[in-house]
Every structure is written in C-alpha cells, then in structure tokens.
Coordinates of C-alpha atoms and ligand atoms in Angstrom, one line a residue:
X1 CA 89.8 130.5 241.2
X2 CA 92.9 128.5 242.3
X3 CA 94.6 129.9 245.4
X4 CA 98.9 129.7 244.7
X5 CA 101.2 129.3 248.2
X6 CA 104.8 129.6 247.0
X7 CA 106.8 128.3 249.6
X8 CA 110.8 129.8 249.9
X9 CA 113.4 129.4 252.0
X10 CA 116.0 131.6 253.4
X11 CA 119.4 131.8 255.5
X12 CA 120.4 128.0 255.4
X13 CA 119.4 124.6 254.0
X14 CA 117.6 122.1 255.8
X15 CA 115.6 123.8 257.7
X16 CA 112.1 121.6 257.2
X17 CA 110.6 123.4 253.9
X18 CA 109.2 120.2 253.0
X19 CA 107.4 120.0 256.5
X20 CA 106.6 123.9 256.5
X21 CA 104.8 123.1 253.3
X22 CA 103.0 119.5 254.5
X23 CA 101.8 121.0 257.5
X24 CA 100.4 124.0 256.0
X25 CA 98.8 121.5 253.4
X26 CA 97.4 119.4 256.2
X27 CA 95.9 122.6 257.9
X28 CA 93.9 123.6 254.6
X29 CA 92.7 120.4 254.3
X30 CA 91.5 119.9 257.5
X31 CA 89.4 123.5 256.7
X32 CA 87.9 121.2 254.1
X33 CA 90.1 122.6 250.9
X34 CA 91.2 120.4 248.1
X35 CA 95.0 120.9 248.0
X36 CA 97.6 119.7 246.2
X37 CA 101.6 120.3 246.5
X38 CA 104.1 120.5 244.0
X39 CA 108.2 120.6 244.5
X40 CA 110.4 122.5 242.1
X41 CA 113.9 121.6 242.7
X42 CA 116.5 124.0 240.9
X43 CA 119.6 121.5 240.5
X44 CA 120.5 120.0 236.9
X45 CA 119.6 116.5 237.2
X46 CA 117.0 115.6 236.1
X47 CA 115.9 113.4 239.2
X48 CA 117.3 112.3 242.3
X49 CA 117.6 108.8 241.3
X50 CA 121.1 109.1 240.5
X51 CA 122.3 111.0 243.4
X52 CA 123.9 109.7 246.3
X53 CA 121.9 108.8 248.9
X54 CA 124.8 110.6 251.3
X55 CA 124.2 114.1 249.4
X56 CA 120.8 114.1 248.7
X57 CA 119.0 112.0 251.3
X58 CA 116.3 109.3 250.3
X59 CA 114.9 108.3 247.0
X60 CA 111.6 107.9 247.4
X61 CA 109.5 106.7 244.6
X62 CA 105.8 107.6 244.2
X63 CA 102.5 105.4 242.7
X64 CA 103.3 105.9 238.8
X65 CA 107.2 105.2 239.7
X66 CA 108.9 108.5 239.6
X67 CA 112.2 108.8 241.8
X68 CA 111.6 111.7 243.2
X69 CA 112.5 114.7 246.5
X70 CA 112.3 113.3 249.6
X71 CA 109.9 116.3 250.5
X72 CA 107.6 114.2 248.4
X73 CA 107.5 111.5 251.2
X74 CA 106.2 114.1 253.8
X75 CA 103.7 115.6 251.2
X76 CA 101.8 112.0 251.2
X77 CA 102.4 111.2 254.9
X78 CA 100.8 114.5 255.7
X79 CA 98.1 115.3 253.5
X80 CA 97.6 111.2 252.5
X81 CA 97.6 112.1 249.3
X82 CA 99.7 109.5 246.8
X83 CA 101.5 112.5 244.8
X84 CA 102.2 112.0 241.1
X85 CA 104.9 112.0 238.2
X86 CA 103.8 115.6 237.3
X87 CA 103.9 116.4 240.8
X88 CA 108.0 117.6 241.2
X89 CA 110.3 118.9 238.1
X90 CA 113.8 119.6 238.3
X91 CA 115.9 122.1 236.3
X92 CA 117.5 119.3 234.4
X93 CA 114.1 118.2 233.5
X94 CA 113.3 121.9 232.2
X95 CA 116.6 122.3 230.5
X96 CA 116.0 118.9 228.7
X97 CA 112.7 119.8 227.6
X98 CA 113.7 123.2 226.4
X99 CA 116.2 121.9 224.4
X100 CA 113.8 119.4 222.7
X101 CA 111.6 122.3 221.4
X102 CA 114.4 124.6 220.3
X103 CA 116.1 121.2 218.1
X104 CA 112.2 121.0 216.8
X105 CA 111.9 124.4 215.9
X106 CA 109.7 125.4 218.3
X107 CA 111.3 128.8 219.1
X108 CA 112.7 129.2 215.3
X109 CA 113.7 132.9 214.8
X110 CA 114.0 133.7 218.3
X111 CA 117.1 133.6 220.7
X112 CA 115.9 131.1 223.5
X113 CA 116.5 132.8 227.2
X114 CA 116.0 132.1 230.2
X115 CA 113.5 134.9 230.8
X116 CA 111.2 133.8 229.4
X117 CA 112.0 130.4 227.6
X118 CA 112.5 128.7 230.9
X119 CA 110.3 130.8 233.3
X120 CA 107.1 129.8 231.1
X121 CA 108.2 126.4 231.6
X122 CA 108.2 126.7 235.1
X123 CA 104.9 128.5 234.8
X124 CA 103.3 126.0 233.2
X125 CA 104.7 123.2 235.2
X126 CA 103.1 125.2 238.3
X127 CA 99.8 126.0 236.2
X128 CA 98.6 122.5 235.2
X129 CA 95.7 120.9 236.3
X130 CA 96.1 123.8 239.0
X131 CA 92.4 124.3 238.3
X132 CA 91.4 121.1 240.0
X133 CA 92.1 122.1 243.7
X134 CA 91.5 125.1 245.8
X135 CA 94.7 125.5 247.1
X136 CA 98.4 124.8 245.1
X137 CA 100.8 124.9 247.2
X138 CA 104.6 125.0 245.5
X139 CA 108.3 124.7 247.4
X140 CA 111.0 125.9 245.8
X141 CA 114.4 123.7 246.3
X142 CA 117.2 125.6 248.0
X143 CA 117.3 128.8 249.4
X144 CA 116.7 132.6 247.8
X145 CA 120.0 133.9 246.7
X146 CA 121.2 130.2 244.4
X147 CA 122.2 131.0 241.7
X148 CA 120.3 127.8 240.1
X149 CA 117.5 129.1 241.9
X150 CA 116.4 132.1 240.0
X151 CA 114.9 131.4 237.1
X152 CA 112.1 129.6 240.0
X153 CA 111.8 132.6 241.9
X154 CA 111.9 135.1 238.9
X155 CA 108.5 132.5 237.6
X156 CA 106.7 132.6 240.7
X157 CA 107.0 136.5 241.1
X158 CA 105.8 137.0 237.4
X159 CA 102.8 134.4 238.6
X160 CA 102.3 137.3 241.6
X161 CA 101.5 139.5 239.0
X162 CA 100.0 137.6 236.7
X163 CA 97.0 135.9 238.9
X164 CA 96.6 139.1 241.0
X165 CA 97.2 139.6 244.6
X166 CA 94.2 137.8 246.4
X167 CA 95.4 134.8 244.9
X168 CA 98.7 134.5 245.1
X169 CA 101.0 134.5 248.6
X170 CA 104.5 133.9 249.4
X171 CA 106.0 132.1 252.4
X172 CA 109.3 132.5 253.3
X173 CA 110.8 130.1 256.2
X174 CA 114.1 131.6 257.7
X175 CA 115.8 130.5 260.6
X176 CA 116.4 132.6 264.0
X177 CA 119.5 131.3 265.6
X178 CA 119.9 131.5 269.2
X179 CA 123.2 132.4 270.2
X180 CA 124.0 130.9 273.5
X181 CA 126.8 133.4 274.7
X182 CA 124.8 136.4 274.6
X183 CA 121.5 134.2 275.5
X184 CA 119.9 136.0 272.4
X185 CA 117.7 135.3 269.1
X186 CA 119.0 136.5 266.1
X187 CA 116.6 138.5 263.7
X188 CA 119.4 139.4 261.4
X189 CA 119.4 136.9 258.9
X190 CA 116.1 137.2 258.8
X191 CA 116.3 140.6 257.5
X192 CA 118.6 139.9 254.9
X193 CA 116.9 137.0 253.4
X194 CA 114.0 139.1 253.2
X195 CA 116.4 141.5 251.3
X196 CA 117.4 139.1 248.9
X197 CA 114.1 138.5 248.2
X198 CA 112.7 141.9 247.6
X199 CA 115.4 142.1 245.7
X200 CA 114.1 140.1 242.9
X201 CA 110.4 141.1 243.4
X202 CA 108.7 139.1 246.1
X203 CA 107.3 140.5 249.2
X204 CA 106.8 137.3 251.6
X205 CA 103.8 137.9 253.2
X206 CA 104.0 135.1 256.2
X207 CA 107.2 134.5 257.4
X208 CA 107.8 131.3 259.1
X209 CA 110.4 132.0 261.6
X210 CA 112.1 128.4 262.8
X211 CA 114.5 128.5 265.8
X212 CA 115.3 126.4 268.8
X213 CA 113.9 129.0 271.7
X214 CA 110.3 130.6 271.6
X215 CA 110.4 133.8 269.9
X216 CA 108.7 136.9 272.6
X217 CA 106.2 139.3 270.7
X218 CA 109.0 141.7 270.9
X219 CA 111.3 140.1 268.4
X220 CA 108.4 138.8 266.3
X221 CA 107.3 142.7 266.0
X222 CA 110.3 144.0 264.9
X223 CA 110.3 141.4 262.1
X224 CA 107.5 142.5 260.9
X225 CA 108.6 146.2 261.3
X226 CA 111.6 145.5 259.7
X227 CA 110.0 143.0 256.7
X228 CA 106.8 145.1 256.1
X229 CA 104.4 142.7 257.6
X230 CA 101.8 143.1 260.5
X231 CA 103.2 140.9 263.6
X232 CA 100.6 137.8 263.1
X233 CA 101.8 137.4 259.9
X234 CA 105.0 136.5 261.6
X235 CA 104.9 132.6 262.7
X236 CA 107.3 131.1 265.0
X237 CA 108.2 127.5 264.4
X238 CA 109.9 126.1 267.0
X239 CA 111.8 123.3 267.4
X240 CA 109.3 120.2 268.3
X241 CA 110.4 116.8 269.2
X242 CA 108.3 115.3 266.9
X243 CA 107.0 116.7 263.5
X244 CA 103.9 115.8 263.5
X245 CA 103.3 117.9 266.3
X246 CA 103.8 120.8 263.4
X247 CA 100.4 121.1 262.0
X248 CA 98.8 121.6 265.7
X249 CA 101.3 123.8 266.5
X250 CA 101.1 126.3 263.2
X251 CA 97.5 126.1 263.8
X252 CA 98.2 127.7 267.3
X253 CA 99.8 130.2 265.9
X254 CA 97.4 131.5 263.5
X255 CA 98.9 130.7 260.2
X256 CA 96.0 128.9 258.8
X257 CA 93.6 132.3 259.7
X258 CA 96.1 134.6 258.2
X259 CA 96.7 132.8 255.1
X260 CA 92.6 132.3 254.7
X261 CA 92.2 136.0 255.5
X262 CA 95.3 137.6 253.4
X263 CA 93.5 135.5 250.2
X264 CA 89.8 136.5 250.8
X265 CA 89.0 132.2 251.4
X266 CA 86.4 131.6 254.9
X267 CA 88.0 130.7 257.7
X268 CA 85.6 128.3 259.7
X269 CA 86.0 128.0 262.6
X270 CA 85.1 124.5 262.8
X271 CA 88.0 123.2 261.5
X272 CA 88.9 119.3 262.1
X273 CA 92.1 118.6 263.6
X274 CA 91.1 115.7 265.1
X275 CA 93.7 113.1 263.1
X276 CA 96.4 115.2 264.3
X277 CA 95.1 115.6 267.9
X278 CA 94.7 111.4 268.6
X279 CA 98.8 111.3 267.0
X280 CA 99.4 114.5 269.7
X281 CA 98.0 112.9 273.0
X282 CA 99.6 109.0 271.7
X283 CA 103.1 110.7 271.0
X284 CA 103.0 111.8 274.5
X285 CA 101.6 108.3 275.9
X286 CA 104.8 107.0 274.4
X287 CA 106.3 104.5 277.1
X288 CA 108.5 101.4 277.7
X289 CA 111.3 101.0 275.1
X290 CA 112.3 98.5 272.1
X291 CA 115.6 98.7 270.5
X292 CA 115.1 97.8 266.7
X293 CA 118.8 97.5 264.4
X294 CA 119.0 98.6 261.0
X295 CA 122.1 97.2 259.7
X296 CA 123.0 99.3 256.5
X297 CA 126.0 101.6 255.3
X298 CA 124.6 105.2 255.0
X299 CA 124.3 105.6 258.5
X300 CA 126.1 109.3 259.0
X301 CA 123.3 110.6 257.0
X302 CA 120.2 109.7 258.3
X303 CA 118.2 111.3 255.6
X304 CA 119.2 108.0 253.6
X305 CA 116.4 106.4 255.6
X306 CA 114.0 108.8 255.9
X307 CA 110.5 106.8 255.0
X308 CA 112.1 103.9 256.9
X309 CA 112.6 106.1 260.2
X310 CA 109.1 107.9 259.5
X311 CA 107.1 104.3 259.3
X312 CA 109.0 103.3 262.7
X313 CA 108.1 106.5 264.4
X314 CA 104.2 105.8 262.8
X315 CA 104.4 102.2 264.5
X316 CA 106.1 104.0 267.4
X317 CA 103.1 106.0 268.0
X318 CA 100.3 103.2 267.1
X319 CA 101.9 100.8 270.3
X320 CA 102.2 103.7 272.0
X321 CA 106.1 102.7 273.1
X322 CA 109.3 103.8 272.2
X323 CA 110.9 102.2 269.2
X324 CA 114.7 103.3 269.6
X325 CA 116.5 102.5 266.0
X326 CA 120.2 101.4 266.6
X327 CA 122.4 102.0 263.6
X328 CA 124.6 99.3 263.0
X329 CA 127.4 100.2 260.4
X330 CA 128.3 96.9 257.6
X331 CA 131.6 98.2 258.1
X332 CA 131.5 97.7 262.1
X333 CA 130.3 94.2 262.1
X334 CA 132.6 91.0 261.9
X335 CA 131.7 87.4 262.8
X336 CA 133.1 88.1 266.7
X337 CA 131.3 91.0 267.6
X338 CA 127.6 90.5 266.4
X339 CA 126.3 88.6 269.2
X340 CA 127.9 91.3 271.7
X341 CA 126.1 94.0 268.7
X342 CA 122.7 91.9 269.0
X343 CA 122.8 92.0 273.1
X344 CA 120.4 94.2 273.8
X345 CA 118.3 93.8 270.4
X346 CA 114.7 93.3 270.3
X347 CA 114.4 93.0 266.4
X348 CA 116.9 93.4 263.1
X349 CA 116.4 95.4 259.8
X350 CA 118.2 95.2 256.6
X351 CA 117.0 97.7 254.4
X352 CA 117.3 98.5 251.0
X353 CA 120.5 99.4 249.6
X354 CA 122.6 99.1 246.6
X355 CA 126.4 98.4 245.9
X356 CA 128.2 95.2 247.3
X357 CA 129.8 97.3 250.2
X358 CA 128.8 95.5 253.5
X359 CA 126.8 92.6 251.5
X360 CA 128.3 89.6 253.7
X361 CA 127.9 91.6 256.7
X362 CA 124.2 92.0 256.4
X363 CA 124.2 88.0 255.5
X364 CA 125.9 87.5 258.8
X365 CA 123.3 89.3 260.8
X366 CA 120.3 88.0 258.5
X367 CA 122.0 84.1 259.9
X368 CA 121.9 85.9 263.6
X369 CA 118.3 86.6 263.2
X370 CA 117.3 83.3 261.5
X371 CA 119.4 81.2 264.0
X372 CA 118.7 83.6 267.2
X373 CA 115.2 83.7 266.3
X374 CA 114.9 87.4 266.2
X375 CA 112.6 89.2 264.6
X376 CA 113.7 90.7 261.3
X377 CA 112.4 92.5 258.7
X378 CA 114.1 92.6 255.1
X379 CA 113.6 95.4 252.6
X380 CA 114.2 94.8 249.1
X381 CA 118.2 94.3 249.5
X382 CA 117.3 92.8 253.2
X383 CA 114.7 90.7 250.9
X384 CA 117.2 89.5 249.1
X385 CA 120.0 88.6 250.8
X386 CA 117.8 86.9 253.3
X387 CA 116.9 84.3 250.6
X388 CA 120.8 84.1 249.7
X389 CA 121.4 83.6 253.3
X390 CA 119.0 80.8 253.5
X391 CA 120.0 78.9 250.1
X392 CA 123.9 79.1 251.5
X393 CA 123.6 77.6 255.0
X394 CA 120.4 76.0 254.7
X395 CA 119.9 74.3 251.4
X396 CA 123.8 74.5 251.1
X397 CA 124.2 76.2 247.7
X398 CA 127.6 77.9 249.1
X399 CA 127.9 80.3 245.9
X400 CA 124.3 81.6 245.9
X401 CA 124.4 84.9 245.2
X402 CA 122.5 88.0 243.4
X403 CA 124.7 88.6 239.8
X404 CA 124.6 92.3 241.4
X405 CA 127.5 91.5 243.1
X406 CA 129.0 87.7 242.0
X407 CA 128.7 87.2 238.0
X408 CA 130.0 83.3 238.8
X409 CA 127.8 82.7 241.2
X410 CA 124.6 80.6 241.6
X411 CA 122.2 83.4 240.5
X412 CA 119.1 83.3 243.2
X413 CA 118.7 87.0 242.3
X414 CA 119.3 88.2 238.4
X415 CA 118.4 90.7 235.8
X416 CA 115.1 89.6 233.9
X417 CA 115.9 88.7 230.6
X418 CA 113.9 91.6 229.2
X419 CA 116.7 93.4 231.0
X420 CA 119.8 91.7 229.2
X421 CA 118.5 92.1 226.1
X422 CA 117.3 96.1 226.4
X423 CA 120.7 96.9 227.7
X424 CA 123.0 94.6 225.6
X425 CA 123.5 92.5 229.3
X426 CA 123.2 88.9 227.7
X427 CA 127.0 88.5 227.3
X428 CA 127.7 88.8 231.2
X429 CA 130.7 90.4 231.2
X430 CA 129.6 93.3 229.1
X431 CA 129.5 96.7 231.3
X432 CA 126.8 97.8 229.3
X433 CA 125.1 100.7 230.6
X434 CA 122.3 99.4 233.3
X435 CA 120.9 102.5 233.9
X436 CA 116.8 102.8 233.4
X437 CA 116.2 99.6 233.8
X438 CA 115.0 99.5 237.6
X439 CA 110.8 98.4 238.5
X440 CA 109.7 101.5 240.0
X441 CA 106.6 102.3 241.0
X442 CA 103.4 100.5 242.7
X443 CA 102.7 96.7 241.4
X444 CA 100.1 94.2 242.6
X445 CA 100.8 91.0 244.7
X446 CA 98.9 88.4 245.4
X447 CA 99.7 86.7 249.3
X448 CA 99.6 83.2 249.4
X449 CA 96.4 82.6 252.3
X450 CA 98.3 80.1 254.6
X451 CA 101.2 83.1 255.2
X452 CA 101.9 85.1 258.3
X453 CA 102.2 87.9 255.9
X454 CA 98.6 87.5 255.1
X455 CA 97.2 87.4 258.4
X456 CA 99.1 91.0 258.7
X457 CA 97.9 92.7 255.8
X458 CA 94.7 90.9 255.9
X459 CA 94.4 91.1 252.4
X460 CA 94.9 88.9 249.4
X461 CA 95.7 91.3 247.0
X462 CA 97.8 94.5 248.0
X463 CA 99.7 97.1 246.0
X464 CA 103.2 98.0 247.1
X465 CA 106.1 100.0 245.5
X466 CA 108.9 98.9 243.8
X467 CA 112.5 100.3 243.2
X468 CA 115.1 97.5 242.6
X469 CA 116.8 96.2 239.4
X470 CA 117.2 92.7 240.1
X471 CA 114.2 89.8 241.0
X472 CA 114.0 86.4 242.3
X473 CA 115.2 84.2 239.7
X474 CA 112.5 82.1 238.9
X475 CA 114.6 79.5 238.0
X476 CA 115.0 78.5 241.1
X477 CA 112.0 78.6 242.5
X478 CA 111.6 74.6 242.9
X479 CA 114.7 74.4 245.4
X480 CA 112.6 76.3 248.1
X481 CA 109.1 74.3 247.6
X482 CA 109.1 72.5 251.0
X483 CA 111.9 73.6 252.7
X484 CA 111.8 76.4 255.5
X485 CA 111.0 79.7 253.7
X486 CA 108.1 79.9 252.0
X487 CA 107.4 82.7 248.9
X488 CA 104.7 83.6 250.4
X489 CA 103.8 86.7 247.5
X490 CA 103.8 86.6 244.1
X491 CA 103.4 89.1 241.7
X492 CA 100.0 89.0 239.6
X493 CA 101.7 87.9 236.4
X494 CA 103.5 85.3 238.8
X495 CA 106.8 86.2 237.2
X496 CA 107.9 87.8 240.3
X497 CA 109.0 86.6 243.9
X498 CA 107.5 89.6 245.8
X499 CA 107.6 88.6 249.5
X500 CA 109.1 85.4 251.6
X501 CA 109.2 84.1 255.3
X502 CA 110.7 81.8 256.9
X503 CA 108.4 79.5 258.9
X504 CA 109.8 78.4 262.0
X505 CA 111.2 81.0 263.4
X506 CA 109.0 84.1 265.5
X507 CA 108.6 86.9 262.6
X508 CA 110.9 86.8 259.6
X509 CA 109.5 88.9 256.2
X510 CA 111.5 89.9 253.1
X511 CA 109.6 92.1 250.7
X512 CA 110.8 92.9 247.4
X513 CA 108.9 96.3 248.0
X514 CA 109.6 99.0 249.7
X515 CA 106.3 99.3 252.4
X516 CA 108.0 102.4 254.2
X517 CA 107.2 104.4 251.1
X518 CA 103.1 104.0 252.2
X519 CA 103.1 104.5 256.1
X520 CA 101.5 107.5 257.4
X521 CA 101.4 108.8 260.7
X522 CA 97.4 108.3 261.1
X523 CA 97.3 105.0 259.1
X524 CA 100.7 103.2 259.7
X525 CA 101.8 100.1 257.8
X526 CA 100.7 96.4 258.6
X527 CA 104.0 95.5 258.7
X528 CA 105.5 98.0 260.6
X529 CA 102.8 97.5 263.0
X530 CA 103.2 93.5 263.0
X531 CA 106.7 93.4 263.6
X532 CA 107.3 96.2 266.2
X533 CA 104.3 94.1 268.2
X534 CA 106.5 90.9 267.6
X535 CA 109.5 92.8 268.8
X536 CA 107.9 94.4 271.9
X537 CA 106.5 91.2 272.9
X538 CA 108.6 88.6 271.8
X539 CA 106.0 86.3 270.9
X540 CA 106.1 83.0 268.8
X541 CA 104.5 83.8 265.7
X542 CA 102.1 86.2 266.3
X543 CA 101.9 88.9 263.9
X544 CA 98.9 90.5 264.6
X545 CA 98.2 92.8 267.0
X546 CA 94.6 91.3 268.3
Ligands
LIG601 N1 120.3 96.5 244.7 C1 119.1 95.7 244.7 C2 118.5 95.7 243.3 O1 118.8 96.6 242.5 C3 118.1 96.1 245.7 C4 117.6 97.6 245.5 C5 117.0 98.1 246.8 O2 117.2 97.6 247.9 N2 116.2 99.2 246.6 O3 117.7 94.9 243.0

C-alpha cells in the first residue's frame, strides 16, 4: 500500500516547503523507496506561465513541456527524477475542469460544491498512479489559514481518514523567529499554526521547525507538549548555507526514522547517503573565487533565476571554487560604463528573458564579450541576441533584429509560419493573441562533430528543453555559412537553429534551450561545467575539463 506525506506550511511564505519536501524525498530514496512528489498550488491560474516572473519566481518547464512551480525544479534536482505534466495542478486547473463536467452534464441534478465537487478532484489528482511508488509525497501551495487554500487541506484531511492512519502523515513546516532584543526563539507562531490546522482536522505529526539559531531540547519539548507530539517528532531546520546540505542534516535529526516508524515502513539502517555526503565535504572544499555576470532585468527577485543560480552553484561545487554571480541590471548599463562593469569579470551571461526592456543593453555586453574575448554563455534570449549582435557589427546587417521586438526589421529571429497562421499573425501588424504558441518542453538536437559544443557534451545527439516563442529564421541561414559563428546544433527535423558559437574567440555558446532546467547537484551540466572551467582558467578554447 502507497504511503501519503502531505506537506503544509505555516506562519509565513517562503520558507523552503519545496526543499522541506525534496529533501525528505531524497532521504526515502536513499532508504531504497520509490517516491514520487506532487505540488498542489491553490491560486486561480491555471499555471505559472503567465505570471510574472517578479511575483512568482521562475518558470520552469518539465520533459513533456508543462510550465510549471518552481518547487518542481528542486523535486528533480533532488530526487533526479524528471517530474511530469500530471505531476503539479493548480486551482484554476481544477475549477476549469469542474466546469467542463458540470456544462457536460456530469453532475446533472445535483448543486456542484466545493465539498465535495472540488475536494474529489483534488483527491483524485493526489490518487493517480499513486499506486506505482512507495511513498507520495504532496506540498500544498501557501500556507494553512488561505482562504484559496482550503478546499486542499479539507482533501487531504478527508484522505487521512480515508486511507487509515499507518498510511497517511502530515508535515507541517513553521518558522521559529529569533528575536534579537530579547536573544530568544519564538514558539508562538508555532502554536497557532498548529491551531489553525486542528482547526480544520489535521493533526501534524512531524513538525519541521525552520529558524536561524539552533533550537535547545527545551524549546523543542514544549512544542511538542504544546502540539501533541513526542519531542523527536519535532525537527529543527536550521538555516544552512547551502541547501543541499538539507537532506544530511534532516537525516541527523531523525526525521527519516520517525517518519519510517510513525507509518509501520523498515528503517535500515544501512541507508546510502553517499551522493549527498561527496556534495557535503566538496561544498566545504570550495576555494579561490570567479566572478560570473548575468546581465538581465529581474534582478531584485532572484527567484527569477532560480535553475540558472542552482546549475552555477552545481558547477560551483564540481571545480570545487567559488563561482560569485554579479547581477548586472539592463537598466544600469550604457555604452560608457560596461568596460568599468566588466573590470573585474571572469565570464558574461545573458539569460533568458522576454520583453524588449534592456534588449540593446544585453547586445552591448554580448559585443563586450565577443570583442573582449570573454567567456559568455547565452540562454535562449542570450542565444538570440548573440546572433543579432553578430549579423549587426559583423556581417553589417544594421537592422537585424528578432520581430519580438522590431516588426521592420531584418528578421534573424521570427515566428514559424505554423505560428502566423494558428494565431491569425500573417498580417504583421495584427495584435492577434500570441499566447500558446511557445515550444515547450524537451526536443532532440543533433551537434555538428567539428563544434566546441560537442567536445563538451560529448555527445551527438542530446535532448534539452525548450520555452521560447520565436526560432532562428531559417531564411537566413546562408549569410552565416563561413563566417565566424558557426550553428553548431540543429534540431532533428533540421528546421530549427538550436545552438551556435562563435569560433575565434575563448568560449562563446548560445543555446536556444534552457540547459539550467537539467543540472543537478550530483550530475551538473556539461555546459555549466565547460564554461565555469573556461572562466576559472581563462584558457583559449578549451572546453573540457580533462
Ligand atoms: N523571448 C524569446 C522568445 O520568446 C526568448 C524566450 C526565453 O528566453 N525563454 O523566443
């Protein structure tokens, strides 16, 4: 029988659920259990891919091309498991569904309610194919007490009681603030949450309690006393300076052996933590220091980035040496100031982005990095403009452009026509709706064998994801045969430019693809690894690390 982990979270937002729940993941599997984690997000869209990446963080994008939670990205770089479509569901995505079925006649002759019109949806979102793993494990967006958040939490307490006790446990992660004045740790909020909880029928039975100072046995007893639970079913999770750390760290404190013993599973004692013990002692081998810039306009909220900064810190750990990542604003950045910004830089980023805000800035440092022979990396948008950059100053087609942000321009990037005609685009001035018509998901390419890019992956044929509206334009492939930037990647159906370089010059990739999406901590990317070697060593055309 299926073992359910229903992960909540109390007192504030933000306070790591998505890591709470990866590392817990990671621990089960390294017992030997077959897990698999799902996210249940309470807001009314139906995914994140048209939020702001300033209010909800990253989009990241899975195998089979759903836009999902950014929680998703730390489910696969901590378990290695590529999650799935079916693997996150939203309340819009309910509601929409729901809807459906009552317009069919589905629910003819009743009144359709939330309890329990939407709460069986939710339970059979968290039921399916829950019978192929030993352990489910399922966060809940948000924090007990939304309003949006209810219907969740009112589905996974009737679960409690429908699946029985020994197979069913609740986590809830609160915070313990430390107030400095009075040099104490709060349980307080704590207790409340825990209120709110009970209050609508769940009984945690682990608390994960995060905070900033260690929490004494005292304070961890008289959680328990005052939450009904025995003291080791109180687990501390303190701050750490780097999250991968967490799964060691929860193992130390026992959560793995109470959740094993509160569900009747074997604990073995045997269990391998080796993976997470080699990234332990290399994280604190760290040395020496390499400044990499990421020139982009979300900057104030780093969560924008957050597979980018995770695939740095993977790379970080690999070389063992400090990668520091210098934000570089678009907005910040003029024609005088770059080669004071690029001083002290060891290589240059452009990653993905959207929107024609800060579009000639990132040209202007792509031209810094070309010219200066800097490393640089560009992702998708960085892709992009680099080949824009090139066809302006070095094949002198002064309007090149992508038709993203320049309808009368030379268009070296453009809709496919497929997407004109689906959403009525062919007249170019129409503002047609263009929404749907991004490649998301994972896509074959196929490296040419005489590229750098190549030699890094090492590999003819790779599989990378894709979330991006506009492509090469094949059109005018013929412009770059010979000159310095070679397309180095196509995509199977050769319709697609997937990666390019630029030949003379130290380490200069564009990918079409987003390659942060696939980093993990214990198998970083190729490229991450290649260029953060170029960058630490500043050698000519070297890309792999021998
Ligand atoms: N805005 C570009 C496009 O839609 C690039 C997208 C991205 O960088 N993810 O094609």
């Amino acid at each position: 029988m299926t073992k359910f982990i229903f992960i909540t979270g109390g007192v504030v937002s933000s306070l790591g659920k998505g890591i709470s729940t990866s590392s817990i993941a990671a621990l089960l599997q390294a017992h030997g259990y077959k897990i698999r984690i799902k996210k249940l997000d309470p807001y009314l869209n139906i995914d994140p891919g048209t939020m702001s990446p300033f209010q909800h963080g990253e989009v990241f994008v899975t195998d089979d091309g759903a836009e999902t939670d950014l929680d998703i990205g730390h489910y696969e770089r901590f378990t290695g498991i590529s999650a799935l479509k079916s693997d996150s569901i939203t309340s819009g995505k309910i509601y929409s569904k729901l809807l459906l079925k009552e317009r069919s006649g589905d629910y003819l002759g009743g009144t359709v309610q939330v309890i329990p019109h939407v709460t069986n949806l939710i339970k059979e979102f968290i039921l399916k194919e829950s019978e192929l793993v030993d352990f489910l494990l399922c966060e809940i967006g948000g924090t007990v007490g939304d309003i949006e958040g209810l219907p969740y939490f009112e589905a996974i307490r009737q679960l409690g009681y429908d699946l029985g006790k020994d197979n069913v446990i609740y986590i809830h992660l609160t915070l313990i603030p430390y107030l400095k004045h009075a040099s104490e740790l709060k349980t307080k909020p704590t207790q409340h949450s825990v209120k709110e909880l009970r209050s609508i029928g769940i009984q945690p039975d682990i608390i994960l309690c995060r905070s900033e100072k260690k929490i004494p046995d005292n304070e961890r007893k008289k959680i328990g006393l005052f939450c009904n639970l025995k003291e080791e079913n109180v687990i501390p999770s303190q701050d750490l300076d780097c999250i991968y750390r967490i799964p060691l760290s929860y193992h130390h404190e026992g959560i793995d052996k109470q959740i094993l013993e509160i569900m009747n599973m074997p604990y073995k004692d045997g269990v391998n933590l080796s993976k997470w013990q080699e990234i332990d002692k290399n994280n604190k081998l760290i040395k020496g220091k390499v400044r990499i810039a990421i020139v982009g306009k979300y900057h104030s909220y780093k969560d924008s980035y957050k597979s980018l900064i995770e695939a740095f810190k993977h790379a970080e750990i690999y070389h063992k040496h400090k990668v520091e990542l210098i934000w570089i604003e678009t907005s910040n950045l003029t024609q005088d100031n770059i080669a004071d910004k690029f001083e002290q830089i060891d290589g240059i980023v452009i990653p993905g982005g959207f929107g024609k805000r800060g579009v000639e800035q990132k040209i202007l440092a792509i031209k810094y990095a070309r010219i200066h022979k800097i490393p640089f990396f560009g992702i998708c948008l960085g892709m992009q403009l680099s080949v824009i950059e090139f066809a302006r100053n070095v094949l002198n087609i002064t309007d090149a452009h992508s038709s993203e942000f320049n309808l009368n321009c030379t268009p070296i990037f453009d809709l496919m026509s497929n997407q004109k005609k689906e959403n009525n685009l062919e007249n170019k001035s129409s503002k047609a709706n263009i929404g749907g018509t991004l490649r998301l998901g994972k896509y074959t390419c196929i490296l040419a064998k005489e590229s750098n890019i190549y030699k890094i992956y090492d590999s003819e044929k790779i599989e990378e994801r894709h979330r991006h509206r506009y492509e090469f334009n094949v059109k005018f492939k013929e412009i770059f045969i010979n000159s310095g930037l070679a397309l180095s990647g196509m995509s199977i159906d050769k319709k697609y430019v997937e990666t390019i370089e630029v030949k003379d010059h130290p380490w200069f990739i564009g990918v079409q693809y987003h390659p942060e999406y696939k980093s993990k901590p214990f198998s970083p990317h190729p490229l991450f690894i290649s260029f953060i070697y170029s960058a630490i060593n500043g050698q000519k055309v070297n890309y792999v690390k021998s």
